[in-house]
mmCIF file of C-alpha atoms in Angstrom:
data_model
loop_
_atom_site.group_PDB
_atom_site.id
_atom_site.type_symbol
_atom_site.label_atom_id
_atom_site.label_comp_id
_atom_site.label_asym_id
_atom_site.label_seq_id
_atom_site.Cartn_x
_atom_site.Cartn_y
_atom_site.Cartn_z
ATOM 1 C CA TYR P 1 -20.020 49.173 -35.527
ATOM 2 C CA ARG P 2 -22.720 47.111 -37.181
ATOM 3 C CA ASP P 3 -22.575 45.296 -40.481
ATOM 4 C CA GLY P 4 -25.296 46.569 -42.772
ATOM 5 C CA ALA P 5 -26.927 49.743 -44.022
ATOM 6 C CA LEU P 6 -27.709 52.848 -41.990
ATOM 7 C CA GLU P 7 -31.456 52.499 -42.637
ATOM 8 C CA ASP P 8 -31.514 49.003 -41.088
ATOM 9 C CA ALA P 9 -29.638 50.119 -37.959
ATOM 10 C CA PHE P 10 -31.826 53.204 -37.556
ATOM 11 C CA GLU P 11 -35.056 51.197 -37.772
ATOM 12 C CA ALA P 12 -33.685 48.522 -35.423
ATOM 13 C CA TYR P 13 -32.862 51.028 -32.663
ATOM 14 C CA LYS P 14 -36.135 52.939 -33.070
ATOM 15 C CA ASP P 15 -38.146 49.708 -32.917
ATOM 16 C CA ALA P 16 -36.197 48.406 -29.904
ATOM 17 C CA PHE P 17 -36.880 51.545 -27.838
ATOM 18 C CA ASP P 18 -40.529 51.668 -28.976
ATOM 19 C CA GLU P 19 -41.032 48.054 -27.879
ATOM 20 C CA ALA P 20 -39.049 48.241 -24.609
ATOM 21 C CA ASP P 21 -41.159 48.714 -21.477
ATOM 22 C CA GLY P 22 -40.413 52.036 -19.820
ATOM 23 C CA TYR P 23 -38.466 53.563 -22.739
ATOM 24 C CA ASP P 24 -39.621 56.112 -25.289
ATOM 25 C CA VAL P 25 -38.103 57.644 -28.403
ATOM 26 C CA THR P 26 -38.111 61.395 -27.762
ATOM 27 C CA LYS P 27 -36.726 62.442 -31.147
ATOM 28 C CA ASP P 28 -35.331 60.808 -34.244
ATOM 29 C CA GLU P 29 -33.684 62.139 -37.364
ATOM 30 C CA LYS P 30 -32.287 60.369 -40.404
ATOM 31 C CA GLU P 31 -30.237 61.842 -43.197
ATOM 32 C CA GLU P 32 -28.386 60.176 -46.047
ATOM 33 C CA ASP P 33 -25.220 59.283 -44.137
ATOM 34 C CA ASP P 34 -26.103 59.742 -40.440
ATOM 35 C CA ALA P 35 -28.995 59.382 -38.029
ATOM 36 C CA GLU P 36 -29.880 59.886 -34.371
ATOM 37 C CA VAL P 37 -32.385 58.258 -32.034
ATOM 38 C CA ASN P 38 -32.902 60.103 -28.743
ATOM 39 C CA PHE P 39 -34.517 58.176 -25.910
ATOM 40 C CA GLU P 40 -35.530 58.316 -22.258
ATOM 41 C CA GLY P 41 -36.514 55.762 -19.669
ATOM 42 C CA GLY P 42 -35.162 53.672 -16.840
ATOM 43 C CA GLY P 43 -33.971 56.800 -15.042
ATOM 44 C CA THR P 44 -31.792 57.858 -17.980
ATOM 45 C CA ASP P 45 -31.889 59.663 -21.266
ATOM 46 C CA GLY P 46 -29.517 59.507 -24.160
ATOM 47 C CA GLN P 47 -28.816 59.260 -27.837
ATOM 48 C CA VAL P 48 -27.842 56.592 -30.323
ATOM 49 C CA LYS P 49 -25.823 58.211 -33.136
ATOM 50 C CA LEU P 50 -25.377 56.238 -36.330
ATOM 51 C CA ARG P 51 -22.994 57.054 -39.172
ATOM 52 C CA GLN P 52 -22.587 55.229 -42.476
ATOM 53 C CA GLU P 53 -18.860 54.556 -42.815
ATOM 54 C CA CYS P 54 -19.118 52.641 -46.054
ATOM 55 C CA GLU P 55 -21.833 50.792 -47.961
ATOM 56 C CA ASP P 56 -22.216 47.882 -45.532
ATOM 57 C CA ARG P 57 -20.867 49.285 -42.246
ATOM 58 C CA THR P 58 -22.572 51.596 -39.771
ATOM 59 C CA THR P 59 -20.714 53.122 -36.815
ATOM 60 C CA ILE P 60 -22.728 53.338 -33.585
ATOM 61 C CA SER P 61 -22.103 55.743 -30.687
ATOM 62 C CA ILE P 62 -24.345 55.580 -27.614
ATOM 63 C CA THR P 63 -24.510 58.323 -24.995
ATOM 64 C CA ILE P 64 -26.379 57.651 -21.738
ATOM 65 C CA ARG P 65 -26.971 60.383 -19.148
ATOM 66 C CA PRO P 66 -28.674 60.186 -15.743
ATOM 67 C CA ALA P 67 -32.097 61.824 -15.963
#
């Protein structure tokens, strides 16, 4: 989990993949209480799934698959 709002976590992951050499965001989606950032690079692809558990806590699940 991450302390803080869903919006902050979503932007942080999107920005990190956008700025990382060799990684790209392939799709992103944000709703009121959950969000996803799909990515590829480094011989893998995957998804970061974010869910707002309460006002100041966001649960993070990361799935990484070989490309």
